[in-house]
C-alpha cells in the first residue's frame, strides 16, 4: 500500500488540472450511508425498494411515502465534511484541482470550501414549489410534516434528480468539459453503476486515471492506479 500512496503522491504533485469524480462513498466517512455497500441503504428493509421510492413516478403517486423515507434516510443535516472533502477543497485553493464532479446530493463539498462543484444529481439543500417555483431551504423540508406544501398550495420537490428524471443539461456540459481537459482524473467512492453519470468519465483524455474505492468497480481495469481503501484516509495520508 505504501508504494501505491507514493505513486499517488507523485501523480498529484505532477498534476495541474485534477478533476475528482465522486459518489456516495465520499460521504460514508461523514456518517452518511451509501446505496450499494454491505451496510448501504439498498441492503436494509423497507416497504418498497429504495430505487422505487427514489423514482419520479413514486414521488408523483405516493409523495407521503417518499417524504417519510427521504426525511429519515436522505437528509443528514448534522453530517460534517470529512478528510476527502477537506483535502479536495485545499487542492482547489492551491490551484491544482479544477473541479469536483459529484453524484452526491449532500452539499458537503461546498461545506468544506470547494467552489467549482458540478452536482450531477442536484442537492437536498435546494427545494422548489412545483407550481410557482418558490425556493425553500432544507430546514423547511426537515421541519415540515407529511408532504411539504408551498403557500400557493403547490407541492414542494427537492432539487434532486430522481430515477426516471433527466440530469440538468448545463451541469452535465460543464462537468464533461472539465473532465475532457483534466490532466488527472480521480474517481472515488462510486460503484460506477448509475447511468448516465458513470458514462461521463469516458470523456477523460489526460495522463493519469486513478480509482480509489473500497470495493471493486467495472472500471478498475481501465485505471493506471487502483486503490481499494477509504478515500478520506487515502487523501489525508498524502499530506498535500
Ligand atoms: P453507491 O452505488 O452506493 O456506491 C458507493 C461506492 O463507494 C461503493 O462501491 C463502495 O465500495 C464505495 N465506498 C463506500 N465508502 C467508501 C469510502 N469511505 N472510501 C472509498 N469508497 C467507499 O453510490 P454511487 O455514488 O456510485 O451511486 C450514485 C447514487 C448514490 C447517486 O444518485 C447519489 O445521489 C446517491 N447517494 C448519495 C448520497 C450522498 O449524497 N451522500 C448518499 C447515498 C446515495
PDB file of C-alpha atoms and ligand atoms in Angstrom:
ATOM      1  CA  UNK A   1       0.000   0.000   0.000  1.00  0.00           C
ATOM      2  CA  UNK A   2       2.860   2.406   0.791  1.00  0.00           C
ATOM      3  CA  UNK A   3       4.053   2.065  -2.827  1.00  0.00           C
ATOM      4  CA  UNK A   4       0.597   2.976  -4.124  1.00  0.00           C
ATOM      5  CA  UNK A   5       0.386   6.001  -1.834  1.00  0.00           C
ATOM      6  CA  UNK A   6       3.812   7.136  -3.060  1.00  0.00           C
ATOM      7  CA  UNK A   7       2.688   6.652  -6.667  1.00  0.00           C
ATOM      8  CA  UNK A   8      -0.473   8.662  -5.994  1.00  0.00           C
ATOM      9  CA  UNK A   9       1.562  11.419  -4.318  1.00  0.00           C
ATOM     10  CA  UNK A  10       3.834  11.684  -7.336  1.00  0.00           C
ATOM     11  CA  UNK A  11       0.819  11.831  -9.704  1.00  0.00           C
ATOM     12  CA  UNK A  12      -0.878  14.558  -7.632  1.00  0.00           C
ATOM     13  CA  UNK A  13       2.315  16.602  -7.300  1.00  0.00           C
ATOM     14  CA  UNK A  14       2.803  16.454 -11.070  1.00  0.00           C
ATOM     15  CA  UNK A  15      -0.791  17.466 -11.892  1.00  0.00           C
ATOM     16  CA  UNK A  16      -2.181  20.947 -12.563  1.00  0.00           C
ATOM     17  CA  UNK A  17      -5.751  20.191 -13.643  1.00  0.00           C
ATOM     18  CA  UNK A  18      -7.136  17.409 -11.456  1.00  0.00           C
ATOM     19  CA  UNK A  19     -10.816  16.572 -11.688  1.00  0.00           C
ATOM     20  CA  UNK A  20     -12.355  14.491  -8.918  1.00  0.00           C
ATOM     21  CA  UNK A  21     -15.362  12.357  -9.852  1.00  0.00           C
ATOM     22  CA  UNK A  22     -17.081  11.027  -6.746  1.00  0.00           C
ATOM     23  CA  UNK A  23     -20.115   9.298  -5.345  1.00  0.00           C
ATOM     24  CA  UNK A  24     -21.812   8.284  -2.128  1.00  0.00           C
ATOM     25  CA  UNK A  25     -18.632   6.571  -0.825  1.00  0.00           C
ATOM     26  CA  UNK A  26     -17.025  10.006  -0.444  1.00  0.00           C
ATOM     27  CA  UNK A  27     -19.503  10.815   2.333  1.00  0.00           C
ATOM     28  CA  UNK A  28     -19.628   7.494   4.242  1.00  0.00           C
ATOM     29  CA  UNK A  29     -16.718   8.715   6.397  1.00  0.00           C
ATOM     30  CA  UNK A  30     -19.028  11.604   7.359  1.00  0.00           C
ATOM     31  CA  UNK A  31     -21.596   9.076   8.602  1.00  0.00           C
ATOM     32  CA  UNK A  32     -23.929   9.156   5.550  1.00  0.00           C
ATOM     33  CA  UNK A  33     -24.864   5.688   4.242  1.00  0.00           C
ATOM     34  CA  UNK A  34     -24.230   4.928   0.589  1.00  0.00           C
ATOM     35  CA  UNK A  35     -26.562   2.781  -1.523  1.00  0.00           C
ATOM     36  CA  UNK A  36     -24.680  -0.362  -2.527  1.00  0.00           C
ATOM     37  CA  UNK A  37     -22.143  -1.209   0.233  1.00  0.00           C
ATOM     38  CA  UNK A  38     -22.997  -4.071   2.606  1.00  0.00           C
ATOM     39  CA  UNK A  39     -24.307  -1.562   5.164  1.00  0.00           C
ATOM     40  CA  UNK A  40     -25.779   0.690   2.443  1.00  0.00           C
ATOM     41  CA  UNK A  41     -29.448   1.654   2.091  1.00  0.00           C
ATOM     42  CA  UNK A  42     -30.111  -0.988  -0.595  1.00  0.00           C
ATOM     43  CA  UNK A  43     -29.363  -3.766   1.904  1.00  0.00           C
ATOM     44  CA  UNK A  44     -31.833  -2.503   4.509  1.00  0.00           C
ATOM     45  CA  UNK A  45     -35.507  -3.484   4.638  1.00  0.00           C
ATOM     46  CA  UNK A  46     -38.258  -1.045   3.619  1.00  0.00           C
ATOM     47  CA  UNK A  47     -41.856  -1.373   2.426  1.00  0.00           C
ATOM     48  CA  UNK A  48     -40.624  -0.621  -1.104  1.00  0.00           C
ATOM     49  CA  UNK A  49     -37.142  -0.958  -2.658  1.00  0.00           C
ATOM     50  CA  UNK A  50     -35.239   2.362  -2.295  1.00  0.00           C
ATOM     51  CA  UNK A  51     -34.743   2.520  -6.091  1.00  0.00           C
ATOM     52  CA  UNK A  52     -38.539   2.607  -6.429  1.00  0.00           C
ATOM     53  CA  UNK A  53     -39.083   5.162  -3.658  1.00  0.00           C
ATOM     54  CA  UNK A  54     -36.486   7.466  -5.197  1.00  0.00           C
ATOM     55  CA  UNK A  55     -38.141   7.456  -8.616  1.00  0.00           C
ATOM     56  CA  UNK A  56     -40.150  10.222 -10.240  1.00  0.00           C
ATOM     57  CA  UNK A  57     -43.307   8.117 -10.606  1.00  0.00           C
ATOM     58  CA  UNK A  58     -43.204   7.103  -6.920  1.00  0.00           C
ATOM     59  CA  UNK A  59     -42.824  10.760  -5.910  1.00  0.00           C
ATOM     60  CA  UNK A  60     -45.863  11.682  -8.010  1.00  0.00           C
ATOM     61  CA  UNK A  61     -48.091   8.798  -6.856  1.00  0.00           C
ATOM     62  CA  UNK A  62     -47.008   8.357  -3.223  1.00  0.00           C
ATOM     63  CA  UNK A  63     -45.430  11.656  -2.111  1.00  0.00           C
ATOM     64  CA  UNK A  64     -46.188  10.936   1.565  1.00  0.00           C
ATOM     65  CA  UNK A  65     -44.265   7.636   1.478  1.00  0.00           C
ATOM     66  CA  UNK A  66     -41.484   9.328  -0.483  1.00  0.00           C
ATOM     67  CA  UNK A  67     -41.060  12.062   2.123  1.00  0.00           C
ATOM     68  CA  UNK A  68     -41.125   9.585   5.028  1.00  0.00           C
ATOM     69  CA  UNK A  69     -38.115   7.749   3.544  1.00  0.00           C
ATOM     70  CA  UNK A  70     -36.453  10.925   2.305  1.00  0.00           C
ATOM     71  CA  UNK A  71     -36.530  12.737   5.687  1.00  0.00           C
ATOM     72  CA  UNK A  72     -35.292   9.675   7.528  1.00  0.00           C
ATOM     73  CA  UNK A  73     -32.588   8.476   5.133  1.00  0.00           C
ATOM     74  CA  UNK A  74     -31.568  11.205   2.709  1.00  0.00           C
ATOM     75  CA  UNK A  75     -31.473  14.252   4.997  1.00  0.00           C
ATOM     76  CA  UNK A  76     -28.357  14.095   7.165  1.00  0.00           C
ATOM     77  CA  UNK A  77     -28.182  17.676   8.322  1.00  0.00           C
ATOM     78  CA  UNK A  78     -25.682  17.109  11.139  1.00  0.00           C
ATOM     79  CA  UNK A  79     -23.049  15.499   8.851  1.00  0.00           C
ATOM     80  CA  UNK A  80     -19.743  17.366   8.546  1.00  0.00           C
ATOM     81  CA  UNK A  81     -17.179  17.288   5.714  1.00  0.00           C
ATOM     82  CA  UNK A  82     -14.537  14.580   6.144  1.00  0.00           C
ATOM     83  CA  UNK A  83     -10.871  14.444   5.144  1.00  0.00           C
ATOM     84  CA  UNK A  84     -11.718  13.725   1.499  1.00  0.00           C
ATOM     85  CA  UNK A  85     -13.921  16.832   1.161  1.00  0.00           C
ATOM     86  CA  UNK A  86     -11.387  18.991   3.037  1.00  0.00           C
ATOM     87  CA  UNK A  87      -8.360  17.800   1.038  1.00  0.00           C
ATOM     88  CA  UNK A  88     -10.128  18.460  -2.275  1.00  0.00           C
ATOM     89  CA  UNK A  89     -11.123  21.961  -1.174  1.00  0.00           C
ATOM     90  CA  UNK A  90      -7.477  22.648  -0.285  1.00  0.00           C
ATOM     91  CA  UNK A  91      -6.223  21.355  -3.642  1.00  0.00           C
ATOM     92  CA  UNK A  92      -8.644  23.670  -5.450  1.00  0.00           C
ATOM     93  CA  UNK A  93      -7.416  26.610  -3.390  1.00  0.00           C
ATOM     94  CA  UNK A  94      -3.796  25.617  -4.105  1.00  0.00           C
ATOM     95  CA  UNK A  95      -4.586  25.688  -7.835  1.00  0.00           C
ATOM     96  CA  UNK A  96      -4.038  22.003  -8.618  1.00  0.00           C
ATOM     97  CA  UNK A  97      -7.705  20.906  -8.778  1.00  0.00           C
ATOM     98  CA  UNK A  98     -10.058  22.132 -11.496  1.00  0.00           C
ATOM     99  CA  UNK A  99     -13.333  20.872 -10.094  1.00  0.00           C
ATOM    100  CA  UNK A 100     -15.312  18.218  -8.299  1.00  0.00           C
ATOM    101  CA  UNK A 101     -17.952  16.313 -10.251  1.00  0.00           C
ATOM    102  CA  UNK A 102     -20.245  14.628  -7.763  1.00  0.00           C
ATOM    103  CA  UNK A 103     -23.224  12.303  -7.793  1.00  0.00           C
ATOM    104  CA  UNK A 104     -23.845  13.259  -4.162  1.00  0.00           C
ATOM    105  CA  UNK A 105     -26.688  15.458  -3.051  1.00  0.00           C
ATOM    106  CA  UNK A 106     -25.452  16.317   0.453  1.00  0.00           C
ATOM    107  CA  UNK A 107     -23.655  19.632  -0.183  1.00  0.00           C
ATOM    108  CA  UNK A 108     -20.573  18.543   1.808  1.00  0.00           C
ATOM    109  CA  UNK A 109     -18.021  19.578  -0.843  1.00  0.00           C
ATOM    110  CA  UNK A 110     -19.267  23.171  -0.668  1.00  0.00           C
ATOM    111  CA  UNK A 111     -19.387  22.956   3.133  1.00  0.00           C
ATOM    112  CA  UNK A 112     -15.692  22.029   3.020  1.00  0.00           C
ATOM    113  CA  UNK A 113     -14.940  25.110   0.891  1.00  0.00           C
ATOM    114  CA  UNK A 114     -14.928  23.721  -2.665  1.00  0.00           C
ATOM    115  CA  UNK A 115     -16.135  26.327  -5.167  1.00  0.00           C
ATOM    116  CA  UNK A 116     -16.389  24.590  -8.536  1.00  0.00           C
ATOM    117  CA  UNK A 117     -18.664  21.636  -7.801  1.00  0.00           C
ATOM    118  CA  UNK A 118     -20.791  20.044 -10.526  1.00  0.00           C
ATOM    119  CA  UNK A 119     -23.726  18.374  -8.803  1.00  0.00           C
ATOM    120  CA  UNK A 120     -24.956  15.878 -11.376  1.00  0.00           C
ATOM    121  CA  UNK A 121     -27.863  14.757  -9.190  1.00  0.00           C
ATOM    122  CA  UNK A 122     -28.770  18.081  -7.560  1.00  0.00           C
ATOM    123  CA  UNK A 123     -28.828  18.893  -3.850  1.00  0.00           C
ATOM    124  CA  UNK A 124     -31.064  18.304  -0.843  1.00  0.00           C
ATOM    125  CA  UNK A 125     -30.265  21.875   0.186  1.00  0.00           C
ATOM    126  CA  UNK A 126     -32.469  23.287  -2.603  1.00  0.00           C
ATOM    127  CA  UNK A 127     -36.209  22.697  -2.860  1.00  0.00           C
ATOM    128  CA  UNK A 128     -38.832  24.233  -5.125  1.00  0.00           C
ATOM    129  CA  UNK A 129     -42.603  24.536  -5.355  1.00  0.00           C
ATOM    130  CA  UNK A 130     -43.664  22.531  -8.399  1.00  0.00           C
ATOM    131  CA  UNK A 131     -46.369  25.136  -9.167  1.00  0.00           C
ATOM    132  CA  UNK A 132     -44.864  28.616  -8.589  1.00  0.00           C
ATOM    133  CA  UNK A 133     -41.143  27.606  -8.312  1.00  0.00           C
ATOM    134  CA  UNK A 134     -40.650  29.404  -4.998  1.00  0.00           C
ATOM    135  CA  UNK A 135     -37.421  28.309  -3.234  1.00  0.00           C
ATOM    136  CA  UNK A 136     -37.459  26.542   0.146  1.00  0.00           C
ATOM    137  CA  UNK A 137     -34.391  25.637   2.207  1.00  0.00           C
ATOM    138  CA  UNK A 138     -33.668  22.229   3.666  1.00  0.00           C
ATOM    139  CA  UNK A 139     -34.750  23.208   7.191  1.00  0.00           C
ATOM    140  CA  UNK A 140     -38.240  23.887   5.857  1.00  0.00           C
ATOM    141  CA  UNK A 141     -38.391  20.338   4.478  1.00  0.00           C
ATOM    142  CA  UNK A 142     -36.920  18.787   7.639  1.00  0.00           C
ATOM    143  CA  UNK A 143     -39.313  20.649   9.925  1.00  0.00           C
ATOM    144  CA  UNK A 144     -42.464  20.170   7.837  1.00  0.00           C
ATOM    145  CA  UNK A 145     -44.684  17.118   8.210  1.00  0.00           C
ATOM    146  CA  UNK A 146     -46.169  14.882   5.566  1.00  0.00           C
ATOM    147  CA  UNK A 147     -45.909  16.342   2.066  1.00  0.00           C
ATOM    148  CA  UNK A 148     -44.454  19.865   2.307  1.00  0.00           C
ATOM    149  CA  UNK A 149     -46.641  22.454   0.599  1.00  0.00           C
ATOM    150  CA  UNK A 150     -45.999  25.941  -0.698  1.00  0.00           C
ATOM    151  CA  UNK A 151     -48.072  28.963   0.329  1.00  0.00           C
ATOM    152  CA  UNK A 152     -49.626  28.783  -3.146  1.00  0.00           C
ATOM    153  CA  UNK A 153     -50.827  25.221  -2.464  1.00  0.00           C
ATOM    154  CA  UNK A 154     -48.268  23.529  -4.748  1.00  0.00           C
ATOM    155  CA  UNK A 155     -46.199  20.532  -3.637  1.00  0.00           C
ATOM    156  CA  UNK A 156     -42.552  21.220  -2.852  1.00  0.00           C
ATOM    157  CA  UNK A 157     -39.996  18.951  -4.530  1.00  0.00           C
ATOM    158  CA  UNK A 158     -36.321  18.580  -3.630  1.00  0.00           C
ATOM    159  CA  UNK A 159     -33.968  19.728  -6.394  1.00  0.00           C
ATOM    160  CA  UNK A 160     -32.540  16.219  -6.674  1.00  0.00           C
ATOM    161  CA  UNK A 161     -32.550  14.060  -9.776  1.00  0.00           C
ATOM    162  CA  UNK A 162     -34.820  11.077  -9.119  1.00  0.00           C
ATOM    163  CA  UNK A 163     -34.671   7.854 -11.130  1.00  0.00           C
ATOM    164  CA  UNK A 164     -36.509   8.382 -14.477  1.00  0.00           C
ATOM    165  CA  UNK A 165     -35.573  12.100 -14.475  1.00  0.00           C
ATOM    166  CA  UNK A 166     -33.026  13.709 -16.824  1.00  0.00           C
ATOM    167  CA  UNK A 167     -29.817  15.230 -15.490  1.00  0.00           C
ATOM    168  CA  UNK A 168     -29.502  19.054 -15.665  1.00  0.00           C
ATOM    169  CA  UNK A 169     -28.014  19.801 -19.094  1.00  0.00           C
ATOM    170  CA  UNK A 170     -25.918  22.824 -18.041  1.00  0.00           C
ATOM    171  CA  UNK A 171     -24.306  20.896 -15.159  1.00  0.00           C
ATOM    172  CA  UNK A 172     -23.545  17.903 -17.386  1.00  0.00           C
ATOM    173  CA  UNK A 173     -21.982  20.145 -20.058  1.00  0.00           C
ATOM    174  CA  UNK A 174     -19.644  21.811 -17.558  1.00  0.00           C
ATOM    175  CA  UNK A 175     -18.733  18.504 -15.925  1.00  0.00           C
ATOM    176  CA  UNK A 176     -17.909  16.884 -19.260  1.00  0.00           C
ATOM    177  CA  UNK A 177     -15.937  19.968 -20.325  1.00  0.00           C
ATOM    178  CA  UNK A 178     -13.799  19.795 -17.166  1.00  0.00           C
ATOM    179  CA  UNK A 179     -13.281  16.025 -17.422  1.00  0.00           C
ATOM    180  CA  UNK A 180     -12.164  16.397 -21.038  1.00  0.00           C
ATOM    181  CA  UNK A 181      -9.489  19.000 -20.125  1.00  0.00           C
ATOM    182  CA  UNK A 182      -8.246  17.347 -16.916  1.00  0.00           C
ATOM    183  CA  UNK A 183      -4.686  16.050 -16.766  1.00  0.00           C
ATOM    184  CA  UNK A 184      -5.593  13.654 -13.935  1.00  0.00           C
ATOM    185  CA  UNK A 185      -8.985  12.144 -13.165  1.00  0.00           C
ATOM    186  CA  UNK A 186      -9.554  10.713  -9.694  1.00  0.00           C
ATOM    187  CA  UNK A 187     -12.649   8.532  -9.463  1.00  0.00           C
ATOM    188  CA  UNK A 188     -13.607   7.681  -5.893  1.00  0.00           C
ATOM    189  CA  UNK A 189     -16.385   6.351  -3.689  1.00  0.00           C
ATOM    190  CA  UNK A 190     -18.647   5.275  -6.515  1.00  0.00           C
ATOM    191  CA  UNK A 191     -19.844   1.891  -7.763  1.00  0.00           C
ATOM    192  CA  UNK A 192     -19.959   3.395 -11.290  1.00  0.00           C
ATOM    193  CA  UNK A 193     -23.278   1.663 -11.887  1.00  0.00           C
ATOM    194  CA  UNK A 194     -25.606   4.667 -12.069  1.00  0.00           C
ATOM    195  CA  UNK A 195     -26.060   5.970 -15.615  1.00  0.00           C
ATOM    196  CA  UNK A 196     -25.716   8.317 -17.370  1.00  0.00           C
ATOM    197  CA  UNK A 197     -23.463   9.829 -14.635  1.00  0.00           C
ATOM    198  CA  UNK A 198     -20.905   6.989 -14.794  1.00  0.00           C
ATOM    199  CA  UNK A 199     -20.576   7.370 -18.577  1.00  0.00           C
ATOM    200  CA  UNK A 200     -19.077  10.878 -18.344  1.00  0.00           C
ATOM    201  CA  UNK A 201     -15.680   9.542 -17.205  1.00  0.00           C
ATOM    202  CA  UNK A 202     -15.232   8.308 -20.790  1.00  0.00           C
ATOM    203  CA  UNK A 203     -14.523  11.924 -21.814  1.00  0.00           C
ATOM    204  CA  UNK A 204     -11.220  11.837 -19.938  1.00  0.00           C
ATOM    205  CA  UNK A 205      -8.218  12.259 -22.267  1.00  0.00           C
ATOM    206  CA  UNK A 206      -5.488  13.110 -19.734  1.00  0.00           C
ATOM    207  CA  UNK A 207      -2.444  11.295 -18.396  1.00  0.00           C
ATOM    208  CA  UNK A 208      -3.469   9.577 -15.161  1.00  0.00           C
ATOM    209  CA  UNK A 209      -6.693   7.811 -14.273  1.00  0.00           C
ATOM    210  CA  UNK A 210      -6.800   6.985 -10.559  1.00  0.00           C
ATOM    211  CA  UNK A 211      -9.521   4.918  -8.872  1.00  0.00           C
ATOM    212  CA  UNK A 212      -9.953   4.935  -5.100  1.00  0.00           C
ATOM    213  CA  UNK A 213     -12.839   2.751  -3.961  1.00  0.00           C
ATOM    214  CA  UNK A 214     -13.455   0.310  -1.130  1.00  0.00           C
ATOM    215  CA  UNK A 215     -14.971  -2.313  -3.443  1.00  0.00           C
ATOM    216  CA  UNK A 216     -14.043  -3.271  -6.992  1.00  0.00           C
ATOM    217  CA  UNK A 217     -15.697  -1.350  -9.841  1.00  0.00           C
ATOM    218  CA  UNK A 218     -16.349  -2.173 -13.517  1.00  0.00           C
ATOM    219  CA  UNK A 219     -13.679   0.411 -14.372  1.00  0.00           C
ATOM    220  CA  UNK A 220     -10.753  -0.985 -12.328  1.00  0.00           C
ATOM    221  CA  UNK A 221      -9.011  -2.448 -15.380  1.00  0.00           C
ATOM    222  CA  UNK A 222      -9.020   0.959 -17.150  1.00  0.00           C
ATOM    223  CA  UNK A 223      -7.237   2.827 -14.350  1.00  0.00           C
ATOM    224  CA  UNK A 224      -3.478   3.481 -14.106  1.00  0.00           C
ATOM    225  CA  UNK A 225      -3.658   3.231 -10.337  1.00  0.00           C
ATOM    226  CA  UNK A 226      -6.329   1.421  -8.284  1.00  0.00           C
ATOM    227  CA  UNK A 227      -6.508   1.739  -4.503  1.00  0.00           C
ATOM    228  CA  UNK A 228      -9.132  -0.310  -2.642  1.00  0.00           C
ATOM    229  CA  UNK A 229      -9.345   1.694   0.551  1.00  0.00           C
ATOM    230  CA  UNK A 230     -11.201   4.556   2.219  1.00  0.00           C
ATOM    231  CA  UNK A 231     -10.898   7.708   0.146  1.00  0.00           C
ATOM    232  CA  UNK A 232     -10.741  10.124   3.115  1.00  0.00           C
ATOM    233  CA  UNK A 233      -7.921   8.204   4.739  1.00  0.00           C
ATOM    234  CA  UNK A 234      -6.037   7.804   1.450  1.00  0.00           C
ATOM    235  CA  UNK A 235      -6.194  11.511   0.536  1.00  0.00           C
ATOM    236  CA  UNK A 236      -5.291  12.624   4.078  1.00  0.00           C
ATOM    237  CA  UNK A 237      -2.290  10.269   4.162  1.00  0.00           C
ATOM    238  CA  UNK A 238      -0.733  12.184   1.248  1.00  0.00           C
ATOM    239  CA  UNK A 239      -0.314  15.350   3.358  1.00  0.00           C
ATOM    240  CA  UNK A 240      -0.510  17.518   0.226  1.00  0.00           C
TER     241      UNK A 240
HETATM  242  P1  LIG B   1     -23.097   3.519  -4.490  1.00  0.00           P
HETATM  243  O1  LIG B   1     -23.632   2.766  -5.639  1.00  0.00           O
HETATM  244  O2  LIG B   1     -23.739   3.321  -3.168  1.00  0.00           O
HETATM  245  O3  LIG B   1     -21.556   3.125  -4.368  1.00  0.00           O
HETATM  246  C1  LIG B   1     -20.734   3.601  -3.348  1.00  0.00           C
HETATM  247  C2  LIG B   1     -19.347   3.045  -3.556  1.00  0.00           C
HETATM  248  O4  LIG B   1     -18.491   3.696  -2.656  1.00  0.00           O
HETATM  249  C3  LIG B   1     -19.237   1.537  -3.288  1.00  0.00           C
HETATM  250  O5  LIG B   1     -18.599   0.929  -4.382  1.00  0.00           O
HETATM  251  C4  LIG B   1     -18.354   1.449  -2.030  1.00  0.00           C
HETATM  252  O6  LIG B   1     -17.446   0.389  -2.083  1.00  0.00           O
HETATM  253  C5  LIG B   1     -17.620   2.749  -2.068  1.00  0.00           C
HETATM  254  N1  LIG B   1     -17.281   3.296  -0.749  1.00  0.00           N
HETATM  255  C6  LIG B   1     -18.053   3.391   0.352  1.00  0.00           C
HETATM  256  N2  LIG B   1     -17.412   4.050   1.333  1.00  0.00           N
HETATM  257  C7  LIG B   1     -16.179   4.352   0.828  1.00  0.00           C
HETATM  258  C8  LIG B   1     -15.058   5.042   1.349  1.00  0.00           C
HETATM  259  N3  LIG B   1     -15.030   5.533   2.580  1.00  0.00           N
HETATM  260  N4  LIG B   1     -13.977   5.185   0.541  1.00  0.00           N
HETATM  261  C9  LIG B   1     -13.957   4.675  -0.725  1.00  0.00           C
HETATM  262  N5  LIG B   1     -15.001   4.026  -1.259  1.00  0.00           N
HETATM  263  C10 LIG B   1     -16.101   3.881  -0.494  1.00  0.00           C
HETATM  264  O7  LIG B   1     -23.071   5.086  -4.768  1.00  0.00           O
HETATM  265  P2  LIG B   1     -22.826   5.872  -6.145  1.00  0.00           P
HETATM  266  O8  LIG B   1     -22.487   7.242  -5.766  1.00  0.00           O
HETATM  267  O9  LIG B   1     -21.963   5.136  -7.067  1.00  0.00           O
HETATM  268  O10 LIG B   1     -24.307   5.844  -6.764  1.00  0.00           O
HETATM  269  C11 LIG B   1     -24.847   7.000  -7.192  1.00  0.00           C
HETATM  270  C12 LIG B   1     -26.085   7.410  -6.396  1.00  0.00           C
HETATM  271  C13 LIG B   1     -25.936   7.334  -4.908  1.00  0.00           C
HETATM  272  C14 LIG B   1     -26.310   8.857  -6.663  1.00  0.00           C
HETATM  273  O11 LIG B   1     -27.529   9.017  -7.288  1.00  0.00           O
HETATM  274  C15 LIG B   1     -26.318   9.567  -5.312  1.00  0.00           C
HETATM  275  O12 LIG B   1     -27.212  10.637  -5.295  1.00  0.00           O
HETATM  276  C16 LIG B   1     -26.707   8.519  -4.357  1.00  0.00           C
HETATM  277  N6  LIG B   1     -26.404   8.743  -2.919  1.00  0.00           N
HETATM  278  C17 LIG B   1     -25.853   9.908  -2.487  1.00  0.00           C
HETATM  279  C18 LIG B   1     -25.578  10.098  -1.148  1.00  0.00           C
HETATM  280  C19 LIG B   1     -24.974  11.408  -0.691  1.00  0.00           C
HETATM  281  O13 LIG B   1     -25.270  12.456  -1.260  1.00  0.00           O
HETATM  282  N7  LIG B   1     -24.100  11.378   0.316  1.00  0.00           N
HETATM  283  C20 LIG B   1     -25.846   9.077  -0.233  1.00  0.00           C
HETATM  284  C21 LIG B   1     -26.423   7.883  -0.702  1.00  0.00           C
HETATM  285  C22 LIG B   1     -26.682   7.733  -2.061  1.00  0.00           C
END
